[in-house]
GROMACS .gro file of C-alpha atoms in nm:
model
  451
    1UNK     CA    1   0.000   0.000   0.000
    2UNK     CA    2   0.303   0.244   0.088
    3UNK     CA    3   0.446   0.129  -0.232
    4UNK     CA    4   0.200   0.157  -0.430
    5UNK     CA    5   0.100   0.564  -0.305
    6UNK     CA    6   0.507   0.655  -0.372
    7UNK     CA    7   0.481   0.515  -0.683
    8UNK     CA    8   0.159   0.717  -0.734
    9UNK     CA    9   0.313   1.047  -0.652
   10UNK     CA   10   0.599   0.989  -0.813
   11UNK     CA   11   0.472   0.977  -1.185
   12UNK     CA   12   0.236   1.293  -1.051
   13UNK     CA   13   0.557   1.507  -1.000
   14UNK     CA   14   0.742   1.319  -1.326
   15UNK     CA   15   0.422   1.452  -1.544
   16UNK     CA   16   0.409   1.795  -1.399
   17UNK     CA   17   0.796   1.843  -1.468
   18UNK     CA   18   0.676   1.684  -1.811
   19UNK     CA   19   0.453   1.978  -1.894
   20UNK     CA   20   0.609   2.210  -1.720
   21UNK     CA   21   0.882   2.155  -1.957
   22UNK     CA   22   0.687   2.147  -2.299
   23UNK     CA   23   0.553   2.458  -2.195
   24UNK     CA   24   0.885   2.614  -2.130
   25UNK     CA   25   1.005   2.458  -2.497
   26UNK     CA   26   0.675   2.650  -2.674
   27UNK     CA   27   0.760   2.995  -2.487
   28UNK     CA   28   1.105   2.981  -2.618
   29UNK     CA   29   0.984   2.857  -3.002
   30UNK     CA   30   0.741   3.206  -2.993
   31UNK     CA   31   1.025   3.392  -2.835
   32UNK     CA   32   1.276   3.304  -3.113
   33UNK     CA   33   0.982   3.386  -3.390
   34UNK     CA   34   0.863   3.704  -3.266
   35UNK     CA   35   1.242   3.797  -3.230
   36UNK     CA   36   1.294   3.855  -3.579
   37UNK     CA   37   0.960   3.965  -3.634
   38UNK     CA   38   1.041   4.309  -3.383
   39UNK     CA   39   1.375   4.375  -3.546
   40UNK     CA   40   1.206   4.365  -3.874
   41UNK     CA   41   0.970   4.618  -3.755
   42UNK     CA   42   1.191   4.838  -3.569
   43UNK     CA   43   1.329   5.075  -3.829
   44UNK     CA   44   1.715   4.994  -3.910
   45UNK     CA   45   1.967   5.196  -3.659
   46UNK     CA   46   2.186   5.465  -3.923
   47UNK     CA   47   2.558   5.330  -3.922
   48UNK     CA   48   2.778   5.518  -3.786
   49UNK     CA   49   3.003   5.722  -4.003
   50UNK     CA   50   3.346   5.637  -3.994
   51UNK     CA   51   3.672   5.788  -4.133
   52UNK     CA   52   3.764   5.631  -4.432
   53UNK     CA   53   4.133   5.605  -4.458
   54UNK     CA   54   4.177   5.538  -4.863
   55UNK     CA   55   3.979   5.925  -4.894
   56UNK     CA   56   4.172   6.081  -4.649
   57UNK     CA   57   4.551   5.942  -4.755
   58UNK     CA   58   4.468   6.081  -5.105
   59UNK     CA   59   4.306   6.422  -4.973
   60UNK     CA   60   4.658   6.419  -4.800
   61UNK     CA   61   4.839   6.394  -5.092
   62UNK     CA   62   4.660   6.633  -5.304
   63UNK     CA   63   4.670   6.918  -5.049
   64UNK     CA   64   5.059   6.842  -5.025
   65UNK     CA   65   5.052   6.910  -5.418
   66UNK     CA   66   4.805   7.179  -5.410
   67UNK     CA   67   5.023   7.371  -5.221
   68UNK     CA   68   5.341   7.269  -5.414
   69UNK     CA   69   5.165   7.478  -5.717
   70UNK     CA   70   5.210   7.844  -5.507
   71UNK     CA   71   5.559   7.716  -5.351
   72UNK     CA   72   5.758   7.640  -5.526
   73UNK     CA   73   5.561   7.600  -5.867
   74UNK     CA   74   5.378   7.948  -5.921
   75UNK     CA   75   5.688   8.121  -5.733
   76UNK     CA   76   5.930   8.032  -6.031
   77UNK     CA   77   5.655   8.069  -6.307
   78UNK     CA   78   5.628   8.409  -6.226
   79UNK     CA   79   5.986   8.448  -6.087
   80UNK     CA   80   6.120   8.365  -6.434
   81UNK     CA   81   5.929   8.577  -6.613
   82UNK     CA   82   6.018   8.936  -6.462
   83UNK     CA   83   6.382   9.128  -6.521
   84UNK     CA   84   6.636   9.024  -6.303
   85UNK     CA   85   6.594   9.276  -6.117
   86UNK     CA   86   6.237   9.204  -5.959
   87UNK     CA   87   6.260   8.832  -5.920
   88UNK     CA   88   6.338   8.819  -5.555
   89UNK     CA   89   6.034   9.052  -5.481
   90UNK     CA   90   5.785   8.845  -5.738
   91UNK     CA   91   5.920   8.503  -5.543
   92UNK     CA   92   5.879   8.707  -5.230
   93UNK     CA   93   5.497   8.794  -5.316
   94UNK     CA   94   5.396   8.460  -5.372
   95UNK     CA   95   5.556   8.318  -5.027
   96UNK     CA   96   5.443   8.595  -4.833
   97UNK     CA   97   5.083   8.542  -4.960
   98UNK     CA   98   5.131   8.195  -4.883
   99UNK     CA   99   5.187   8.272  -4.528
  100UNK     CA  100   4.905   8.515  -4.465
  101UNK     CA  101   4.647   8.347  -4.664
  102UNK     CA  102   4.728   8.074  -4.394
  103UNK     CA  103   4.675   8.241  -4.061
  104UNK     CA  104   4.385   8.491  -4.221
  105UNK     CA  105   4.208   8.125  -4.348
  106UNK     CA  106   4.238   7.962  -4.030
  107UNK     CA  107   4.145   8.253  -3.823
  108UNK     CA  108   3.840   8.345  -4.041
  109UNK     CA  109   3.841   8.218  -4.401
  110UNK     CA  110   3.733   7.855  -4.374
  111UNK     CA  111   3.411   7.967  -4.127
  112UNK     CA  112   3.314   8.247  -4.394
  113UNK     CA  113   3.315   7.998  -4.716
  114UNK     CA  114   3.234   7.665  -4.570
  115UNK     CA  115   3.009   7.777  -4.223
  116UNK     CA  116   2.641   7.761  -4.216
  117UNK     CA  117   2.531   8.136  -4.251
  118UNK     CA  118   2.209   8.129  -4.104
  119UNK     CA  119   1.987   8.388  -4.244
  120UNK     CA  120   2.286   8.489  -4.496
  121UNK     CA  121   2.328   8.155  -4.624
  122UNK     CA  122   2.271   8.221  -4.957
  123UNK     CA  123   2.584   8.472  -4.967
  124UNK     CA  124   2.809   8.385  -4.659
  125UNK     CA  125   2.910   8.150  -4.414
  126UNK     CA  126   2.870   8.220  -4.035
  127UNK     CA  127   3.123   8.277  -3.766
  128UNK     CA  128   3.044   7.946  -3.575
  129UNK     CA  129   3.387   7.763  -3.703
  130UNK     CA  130   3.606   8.106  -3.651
  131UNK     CA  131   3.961   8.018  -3.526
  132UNK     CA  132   3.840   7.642  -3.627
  133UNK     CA  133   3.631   7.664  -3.305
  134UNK     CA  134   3.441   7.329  -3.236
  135UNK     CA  135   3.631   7.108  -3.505
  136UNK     CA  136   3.833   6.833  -3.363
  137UNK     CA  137   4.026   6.473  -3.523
  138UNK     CA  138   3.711   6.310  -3.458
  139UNK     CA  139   3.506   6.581  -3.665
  140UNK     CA  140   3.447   6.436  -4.051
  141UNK     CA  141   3.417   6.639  -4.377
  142UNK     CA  142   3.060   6.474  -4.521
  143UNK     CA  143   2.969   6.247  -4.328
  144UNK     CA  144   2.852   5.898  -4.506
  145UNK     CA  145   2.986   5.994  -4.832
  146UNK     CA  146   3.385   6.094  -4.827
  147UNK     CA  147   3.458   6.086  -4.460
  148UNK     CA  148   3.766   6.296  -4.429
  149UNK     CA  149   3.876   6.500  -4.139
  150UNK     CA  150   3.721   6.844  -4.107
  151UNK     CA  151   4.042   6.972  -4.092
  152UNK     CA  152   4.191   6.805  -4.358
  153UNK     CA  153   3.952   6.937  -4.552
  154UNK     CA  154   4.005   7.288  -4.443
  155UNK     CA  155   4.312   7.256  -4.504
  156UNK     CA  156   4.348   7.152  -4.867
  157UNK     CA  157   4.041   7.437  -4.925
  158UNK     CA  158   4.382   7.639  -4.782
  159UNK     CA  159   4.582   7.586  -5.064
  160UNK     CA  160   4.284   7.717  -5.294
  161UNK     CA  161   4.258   8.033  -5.098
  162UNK     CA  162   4.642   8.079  -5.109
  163UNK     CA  163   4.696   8.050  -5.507
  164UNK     CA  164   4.437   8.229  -5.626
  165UNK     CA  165   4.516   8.598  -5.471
  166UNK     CA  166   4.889   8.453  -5.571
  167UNK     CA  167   4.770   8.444  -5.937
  168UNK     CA  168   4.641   8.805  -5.932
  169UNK     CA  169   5.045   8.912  -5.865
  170UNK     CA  170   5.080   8.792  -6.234
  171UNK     CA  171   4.886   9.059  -6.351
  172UNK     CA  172   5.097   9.343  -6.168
  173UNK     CA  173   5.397   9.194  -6.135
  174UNK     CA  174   5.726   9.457  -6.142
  175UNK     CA  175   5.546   9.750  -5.979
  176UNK     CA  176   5.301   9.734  -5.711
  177UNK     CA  177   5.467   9.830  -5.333
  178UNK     CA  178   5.532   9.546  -5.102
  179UNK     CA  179   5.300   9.671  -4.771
  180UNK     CA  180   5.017   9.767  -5.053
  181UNK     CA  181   5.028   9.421  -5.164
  182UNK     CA  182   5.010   9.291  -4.829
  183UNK     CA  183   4.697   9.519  -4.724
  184UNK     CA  184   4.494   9.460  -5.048
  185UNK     CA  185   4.534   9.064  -5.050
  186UNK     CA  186   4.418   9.028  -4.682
  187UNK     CA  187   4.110   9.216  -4.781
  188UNK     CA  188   4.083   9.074  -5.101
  189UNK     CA  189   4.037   8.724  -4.956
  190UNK     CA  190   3.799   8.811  -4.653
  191UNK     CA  191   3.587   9.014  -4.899
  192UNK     CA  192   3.622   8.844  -5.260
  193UNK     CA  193   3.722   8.476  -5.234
  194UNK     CA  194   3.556   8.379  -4.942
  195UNK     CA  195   3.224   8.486  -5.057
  196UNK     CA  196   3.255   8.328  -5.397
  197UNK     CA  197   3.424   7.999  -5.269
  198UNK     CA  198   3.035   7.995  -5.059
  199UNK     CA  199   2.867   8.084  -5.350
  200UNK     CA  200   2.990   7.764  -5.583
  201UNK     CA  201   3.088   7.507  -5.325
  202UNK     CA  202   2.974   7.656  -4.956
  203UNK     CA  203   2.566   7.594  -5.005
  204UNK     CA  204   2.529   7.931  -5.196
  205UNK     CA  205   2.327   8.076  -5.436
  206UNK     CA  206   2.522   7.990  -5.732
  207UNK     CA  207   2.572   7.672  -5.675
  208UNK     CA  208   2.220   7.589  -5.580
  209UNK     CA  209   2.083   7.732  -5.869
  210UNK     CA  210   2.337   7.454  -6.093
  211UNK     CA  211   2.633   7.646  -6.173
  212UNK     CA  212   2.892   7.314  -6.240
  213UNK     CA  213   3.271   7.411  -6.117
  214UNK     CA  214   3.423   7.102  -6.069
  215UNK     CA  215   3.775   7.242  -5.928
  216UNK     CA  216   3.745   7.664  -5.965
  217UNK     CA  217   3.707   7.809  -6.286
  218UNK     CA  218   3.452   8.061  -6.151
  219UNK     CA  219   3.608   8.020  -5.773
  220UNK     CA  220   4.025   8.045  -5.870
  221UNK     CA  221   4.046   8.153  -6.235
  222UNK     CA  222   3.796   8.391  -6.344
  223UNK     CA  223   3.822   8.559  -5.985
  224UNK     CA  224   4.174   8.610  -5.992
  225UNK     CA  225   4.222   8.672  -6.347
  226UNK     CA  226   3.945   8.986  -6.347
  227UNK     CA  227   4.090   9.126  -6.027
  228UNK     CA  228   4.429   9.079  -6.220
  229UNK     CA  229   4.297   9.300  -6.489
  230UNK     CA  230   4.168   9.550  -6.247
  231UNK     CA  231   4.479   9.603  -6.068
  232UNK     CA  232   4.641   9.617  -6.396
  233UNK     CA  233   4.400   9.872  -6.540
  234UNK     CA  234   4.422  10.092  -6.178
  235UNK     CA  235   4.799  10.082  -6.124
  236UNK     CA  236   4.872  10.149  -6.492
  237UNK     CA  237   5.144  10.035  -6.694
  238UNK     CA  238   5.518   9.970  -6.579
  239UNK     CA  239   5.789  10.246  -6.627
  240UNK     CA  240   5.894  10.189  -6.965
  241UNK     CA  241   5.633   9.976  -7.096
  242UNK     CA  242   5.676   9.971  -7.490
  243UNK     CA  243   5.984  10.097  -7.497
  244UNK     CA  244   6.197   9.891  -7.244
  245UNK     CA  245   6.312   9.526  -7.295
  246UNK     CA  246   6.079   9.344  -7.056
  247UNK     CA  247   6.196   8.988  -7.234
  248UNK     CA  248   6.191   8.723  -6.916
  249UNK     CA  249   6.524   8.710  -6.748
  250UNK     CA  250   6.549   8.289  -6.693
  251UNK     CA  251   6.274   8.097  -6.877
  252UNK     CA  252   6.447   7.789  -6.694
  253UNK     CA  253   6.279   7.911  -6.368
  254UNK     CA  254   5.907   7.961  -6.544
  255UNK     CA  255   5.977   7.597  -6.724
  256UNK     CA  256   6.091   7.427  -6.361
  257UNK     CA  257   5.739   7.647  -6.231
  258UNK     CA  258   5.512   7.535  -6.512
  259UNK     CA  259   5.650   7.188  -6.446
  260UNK     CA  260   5.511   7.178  -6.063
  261UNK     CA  261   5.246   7.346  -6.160
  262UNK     CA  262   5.152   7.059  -6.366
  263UNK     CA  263   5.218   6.753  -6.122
  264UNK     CA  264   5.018   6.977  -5.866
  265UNK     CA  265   4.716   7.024  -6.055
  266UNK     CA  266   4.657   6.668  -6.017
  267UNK     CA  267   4.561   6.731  -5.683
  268UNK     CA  268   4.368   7.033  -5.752
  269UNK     CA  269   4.152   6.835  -6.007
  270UNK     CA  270   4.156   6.508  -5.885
  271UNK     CA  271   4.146   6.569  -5.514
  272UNK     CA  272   3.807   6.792  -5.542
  273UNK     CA  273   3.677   6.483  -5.606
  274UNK     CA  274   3.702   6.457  -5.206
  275UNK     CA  275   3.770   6.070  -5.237
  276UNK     CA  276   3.990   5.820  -5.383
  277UNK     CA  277   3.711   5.650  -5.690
  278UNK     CA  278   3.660   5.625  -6.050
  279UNK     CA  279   3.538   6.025  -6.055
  280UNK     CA  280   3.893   6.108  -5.946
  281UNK     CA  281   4.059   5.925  -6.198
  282UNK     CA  282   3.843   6.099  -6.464
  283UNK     CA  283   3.939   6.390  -6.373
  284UNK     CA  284   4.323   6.337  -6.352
  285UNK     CA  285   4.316   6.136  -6.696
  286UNK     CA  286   4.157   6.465  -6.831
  287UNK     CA  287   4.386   6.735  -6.673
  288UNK     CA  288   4.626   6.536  -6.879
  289UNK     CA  289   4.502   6.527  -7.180
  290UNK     CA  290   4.357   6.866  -7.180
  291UNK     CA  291   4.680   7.024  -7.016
  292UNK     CA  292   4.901   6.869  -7.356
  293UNK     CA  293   4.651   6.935  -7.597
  294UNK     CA  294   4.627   7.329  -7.500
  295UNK     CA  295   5.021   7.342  -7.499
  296UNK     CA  296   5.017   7.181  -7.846
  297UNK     CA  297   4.772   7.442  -7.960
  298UNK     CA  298   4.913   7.735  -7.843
  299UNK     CA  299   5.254   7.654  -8.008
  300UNK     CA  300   5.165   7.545  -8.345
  301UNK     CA  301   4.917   7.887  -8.309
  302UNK     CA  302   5.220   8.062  -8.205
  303UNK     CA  303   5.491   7.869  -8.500
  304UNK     CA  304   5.214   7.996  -8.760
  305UNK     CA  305   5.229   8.331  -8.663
  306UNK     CA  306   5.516   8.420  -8.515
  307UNK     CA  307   5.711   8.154  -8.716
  308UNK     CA  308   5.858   8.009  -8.430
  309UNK     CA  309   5.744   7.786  -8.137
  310UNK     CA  310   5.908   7.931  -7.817
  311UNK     CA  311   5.971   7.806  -7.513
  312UNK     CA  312   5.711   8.060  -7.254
  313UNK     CA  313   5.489   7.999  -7.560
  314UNK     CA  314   5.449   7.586  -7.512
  315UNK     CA  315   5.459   7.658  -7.106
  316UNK     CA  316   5.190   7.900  -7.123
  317UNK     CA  317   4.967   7.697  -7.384
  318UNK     CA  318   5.046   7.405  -7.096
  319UNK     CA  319   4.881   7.660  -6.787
  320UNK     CA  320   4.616   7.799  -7.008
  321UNK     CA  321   4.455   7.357  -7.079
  322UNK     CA  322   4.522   7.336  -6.677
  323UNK     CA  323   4.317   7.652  -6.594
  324UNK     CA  324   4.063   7.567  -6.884
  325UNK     CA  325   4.004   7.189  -6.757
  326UNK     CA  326   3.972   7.323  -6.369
  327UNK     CA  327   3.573   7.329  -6.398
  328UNK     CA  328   3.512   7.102  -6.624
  329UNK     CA  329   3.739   6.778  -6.500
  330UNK     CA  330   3.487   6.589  -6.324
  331UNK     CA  331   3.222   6.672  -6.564
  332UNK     CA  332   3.331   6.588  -6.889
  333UNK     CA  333   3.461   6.290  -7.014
  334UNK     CA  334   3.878   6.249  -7.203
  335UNK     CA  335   3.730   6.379  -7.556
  336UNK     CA  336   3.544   6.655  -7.405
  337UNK     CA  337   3.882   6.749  -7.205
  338UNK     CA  338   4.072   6.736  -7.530
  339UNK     CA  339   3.874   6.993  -7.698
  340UNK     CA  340   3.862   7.184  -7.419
  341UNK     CA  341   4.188   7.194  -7.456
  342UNK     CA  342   4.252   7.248  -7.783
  343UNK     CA  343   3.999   7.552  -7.807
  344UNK     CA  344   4.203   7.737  -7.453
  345UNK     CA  345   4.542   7.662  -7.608
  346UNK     CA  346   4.397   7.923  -7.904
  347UNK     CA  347   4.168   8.146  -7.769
  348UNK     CA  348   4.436   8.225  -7.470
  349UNK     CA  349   4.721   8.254  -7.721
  350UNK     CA  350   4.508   8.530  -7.901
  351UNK     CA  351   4.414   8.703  -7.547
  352UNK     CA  352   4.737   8.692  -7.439
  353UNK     CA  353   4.934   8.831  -7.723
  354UNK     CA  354   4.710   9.026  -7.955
  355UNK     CA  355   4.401   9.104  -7.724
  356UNK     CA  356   4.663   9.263  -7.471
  357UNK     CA  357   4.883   9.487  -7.704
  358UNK     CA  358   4.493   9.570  -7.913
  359UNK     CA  359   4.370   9.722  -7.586
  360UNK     CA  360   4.693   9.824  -7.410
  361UNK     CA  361   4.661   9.708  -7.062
  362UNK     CA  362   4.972   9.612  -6.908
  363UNK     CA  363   4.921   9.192  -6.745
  364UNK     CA  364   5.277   9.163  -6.664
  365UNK     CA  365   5.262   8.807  -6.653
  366UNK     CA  366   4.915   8.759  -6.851
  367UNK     CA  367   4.682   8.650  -6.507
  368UNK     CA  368   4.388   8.818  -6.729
  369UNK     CA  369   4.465   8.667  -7.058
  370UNK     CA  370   4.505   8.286  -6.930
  371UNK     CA  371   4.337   8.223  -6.594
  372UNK     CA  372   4.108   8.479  -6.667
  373UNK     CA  373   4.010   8.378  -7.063
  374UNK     CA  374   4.114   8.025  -7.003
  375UNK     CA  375   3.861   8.014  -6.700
  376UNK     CA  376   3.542   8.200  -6.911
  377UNK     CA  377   3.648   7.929  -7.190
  378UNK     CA  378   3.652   7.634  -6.971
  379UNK     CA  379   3.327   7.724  -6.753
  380UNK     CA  380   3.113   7.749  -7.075
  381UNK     CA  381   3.255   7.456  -7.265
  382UNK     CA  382   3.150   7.247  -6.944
  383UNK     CA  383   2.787   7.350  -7.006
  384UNK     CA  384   2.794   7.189  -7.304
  385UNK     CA  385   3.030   6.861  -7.320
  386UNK     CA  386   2.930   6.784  -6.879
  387UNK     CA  387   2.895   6.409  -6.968
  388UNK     CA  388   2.669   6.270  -6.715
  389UNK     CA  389   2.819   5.910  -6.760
  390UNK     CA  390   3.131   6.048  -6.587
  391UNK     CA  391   2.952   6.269  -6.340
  392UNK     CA  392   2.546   6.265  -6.289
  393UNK     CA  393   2.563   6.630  -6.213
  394UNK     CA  394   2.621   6.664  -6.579
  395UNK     CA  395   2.250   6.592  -6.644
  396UNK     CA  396   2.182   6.947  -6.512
  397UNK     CA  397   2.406   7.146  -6.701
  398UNK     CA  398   2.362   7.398  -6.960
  399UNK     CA  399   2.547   7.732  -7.105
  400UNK     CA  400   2.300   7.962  -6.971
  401UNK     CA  401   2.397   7.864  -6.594
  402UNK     CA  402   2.728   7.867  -6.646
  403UNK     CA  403   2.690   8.196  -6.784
  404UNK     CA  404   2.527   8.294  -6.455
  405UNK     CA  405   2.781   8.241  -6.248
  406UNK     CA  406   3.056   8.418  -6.491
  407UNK     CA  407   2.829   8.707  -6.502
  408UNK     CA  408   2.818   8.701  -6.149
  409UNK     CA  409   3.181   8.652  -6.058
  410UNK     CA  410   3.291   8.898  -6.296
  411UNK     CA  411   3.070   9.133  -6.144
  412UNK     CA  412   3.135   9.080  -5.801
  413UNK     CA  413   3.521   9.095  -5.812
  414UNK     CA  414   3.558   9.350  -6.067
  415UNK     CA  415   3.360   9.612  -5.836
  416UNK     CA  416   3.475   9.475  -5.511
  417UNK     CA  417   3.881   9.438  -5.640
  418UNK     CA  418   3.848   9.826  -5.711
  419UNK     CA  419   3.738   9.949  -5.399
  420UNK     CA  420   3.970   9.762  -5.202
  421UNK     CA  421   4.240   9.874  -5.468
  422UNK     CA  422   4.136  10.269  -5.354
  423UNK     CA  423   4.112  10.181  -5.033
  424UNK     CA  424   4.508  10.062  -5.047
  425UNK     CA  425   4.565  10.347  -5.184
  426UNK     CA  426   4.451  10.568  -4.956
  427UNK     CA  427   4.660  10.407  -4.684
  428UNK     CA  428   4.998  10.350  -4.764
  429UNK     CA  429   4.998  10.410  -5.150
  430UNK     CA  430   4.987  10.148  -5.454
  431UNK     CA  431   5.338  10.209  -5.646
  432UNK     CA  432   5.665  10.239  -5.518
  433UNK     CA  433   5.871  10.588  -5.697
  434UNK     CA  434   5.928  10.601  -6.028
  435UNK     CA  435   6.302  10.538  -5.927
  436UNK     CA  436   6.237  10.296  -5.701
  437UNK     CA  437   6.054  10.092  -5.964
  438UNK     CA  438   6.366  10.139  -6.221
  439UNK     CA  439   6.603  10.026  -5.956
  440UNK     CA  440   6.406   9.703  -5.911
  441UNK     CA  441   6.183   9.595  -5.626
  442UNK     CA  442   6.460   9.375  -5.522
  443UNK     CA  443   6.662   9.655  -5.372
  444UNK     CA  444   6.442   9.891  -5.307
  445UNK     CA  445   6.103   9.701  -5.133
  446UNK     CA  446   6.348   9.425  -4.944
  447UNK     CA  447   6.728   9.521  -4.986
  448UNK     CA  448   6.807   9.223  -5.145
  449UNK     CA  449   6.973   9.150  -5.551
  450UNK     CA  450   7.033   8.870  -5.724
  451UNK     CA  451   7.425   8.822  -5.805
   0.00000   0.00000   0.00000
């Protein structure tokens, strides 16, 4: 009887563990389906962005050759070019620049063209990222699509905002007074590039409303080379102009220049791409072929009338395709960059040698007649050969909006260049003596001669 009731009891508790268990077993089967079920409906979590190292190691580079086009490249272009006795103080322009376009860029510069303006967006950044306030290593350029370090690139939008008042020098190269040039190209890039540079590329109105500028036709080129011709037209022409031999004293320094200015332009092309992809290799391939096709054109141009190809003649055909190609590298595709070429190799060659002497303007160094031309040639061609296989911006493009933000450029820097010119003037003066400037800037704005 005892038996028997253990027994009993036993295979009670042995079937109660029995369900107990099968219904544990059919919880966990509906908690492993509905599992799946509530991730599916939650919405997905955004990754993370995260630096991408490839992007950044070539935004690196290209800043490293982006400045190697002021110093040393642009320095012996236009160093070459002047009399002996100026080339210390044309060398000297395009260092010092360097150096202030620097602290002025990371003091204001980068917040004005690449800040969120608020209310003023349209026309200018804000003062949020003054002094780089609020950036750190951890900060990223785009975040999701080329995930550089902020201040990477700020820093390769630098070497932009260094070359481009460097370029205007060109234009009044031999006799414009050290401290005046000093004055007027801190001004000039608080009040001229910055606010273009947000226009095209900072969220402003020109580049909302389409205008295409790949690498800075509008931005570098036609900026710099109409405030070239401003200066030009406002200081007035060099003592002796006409009369004196003003042949370049060492067309070995402008070749060595033009060389570097070459190699460098493949990071001003290529690296606006902002990443290391197919786009960037477009546009190198083309800054290539347009770069040799423009020097081709301009000397054969130059052989037929002149009757001989020279030597500032093949280097300046070679700057005139680079300049050309700037806004049009990631939009067009190699054929497109060869005619682009080919059509700037001419045109400049006839803006630089006859439209010059027609008008008679003095462009020491031709800043008007090849970054200024060259950049009007190449920002309309790329309204209408912008392949959008290469680029799917291209889709959008047309002549009549990249003739609205010429127009507008032009506009803006020709009346803005001559007040700041006056301005200059008023303080400290534009041109050194009349003696002064036949002695040579050399001696007389830094002490200095070359042997």
């Amino acid at each position: 009887m005892n038996i028997s009731s253990s027994l009993k009891t036993t295979g009670r508790v042995a079937m109660l563990g029995s369900l107990a268990l099968a219904a544990l077993s059919t919880v966990a089967a509906f908690a492993q389906e509905a599992a799946p079920a509530a991730a599916a409906a939650a919405p997905a979590a955004a990754p993370t962005p995260v630096l991408d190292t490839g992007n950044t190691a070539w935004m690196l580079t290209s800043t490293a050759l982006v400045l190697m086009m002021t110093i040393p490249g642009l320095a012996l272009f236009y160093g070459g070019m002047v009399r002996k006795k100026n080339v210390l103080a044309t060398i000297m322009q395009s260092f010092a620049i360097t150096c202030l376009v620097t602290v002025l860029w990371f003091m204001f510069g980068y917040s004005l063209a690449f800040s969120d303006g608020g209310g003023m967006q349209n026309y200018l950044g804000g003062f949020s990222k003054f002094f780089h306030h609020g950036i750190t290593t951890s900060t990223l350029w785009l975040p999701g699509v080329s995930n550089i370090p902020e201040f990477v690139f700020s820093m390769f939008q630098m070497t932009f905002a260094i070359i481009t008042p460097a370029l205007i020098a060109g234009a009044f190269a031999e006799r414009m007074k050290f401290s005046a040039l000093l004055i007027f190209m801190g001004l000039w890039l608080v009040f001229v590039y910055c606010p273009i540079a947000h226009w095209v590329w900072g969220g402003g109105f020109l580049g909302a409303a389409g205008v295409l500028d790949f690498a800075g036709g509008t931005v570098v080129h036609i900026n710099a080379g109409v405030a070239g011709l401003v200066c030009a037209l406002v200081l007035g022409k060099r003592e002796g102009y006409g009369t004196t031999n003003m042949a370049p004293h060492n067309l070995v320094y402008s070749v060595i220049g033009a060389s570097l200015l070459w190699v460098g332009w493949f990071g001003f092309n290529a690296g606006s791409e902002l990443a290391a992809d197919g786009l960037a290799g477009a546009a190198m391939l083309n800054t290539q072929v347009a770069t040799a096709a423009a020097a081709l054109a301009w000397m054969f141009a130059e052989w037929i009338v002149a009757k001989k190809p020279s030597v500032l003649g093949i280097i300046s055909g070679a700057v005139a395709g680079l300049v050309a190609v700037t806004p049009a590298s990631g939009f067009v595709n190699p054929t497109g960059a060869f005619i682009v070429g080919i059509v700037a190799g001419v045109v400049c060659y006839i803006s630089a040698v006859k439209l010059k002497h027609m008008f008679g303007y003095d462009d020491s160094l031709d800043a008007f007649g090849v970054h200024g031309v060259g950049g009007v040639v190449g920002a309309l061609l790329t309204g209408v050969l912008a392949d959008p296989a290469i680029n799917s911006l291209s889709s959008g493009a047309s002549i009549g909006k990249q003739l609205y933000g010429i127009v507008f450029t032009i506009l803006w820097t020709a009346i803005a260049t001559f007040v700041i010119l006056y301005i200059v003037k008023a303080l400290v003066g534009l041109r050194p003596t009349t003696q002064e400037e036949v002695e040579g800037l050399d001696i007389t704005q830094h002490g200095e001669v070359v042997p």
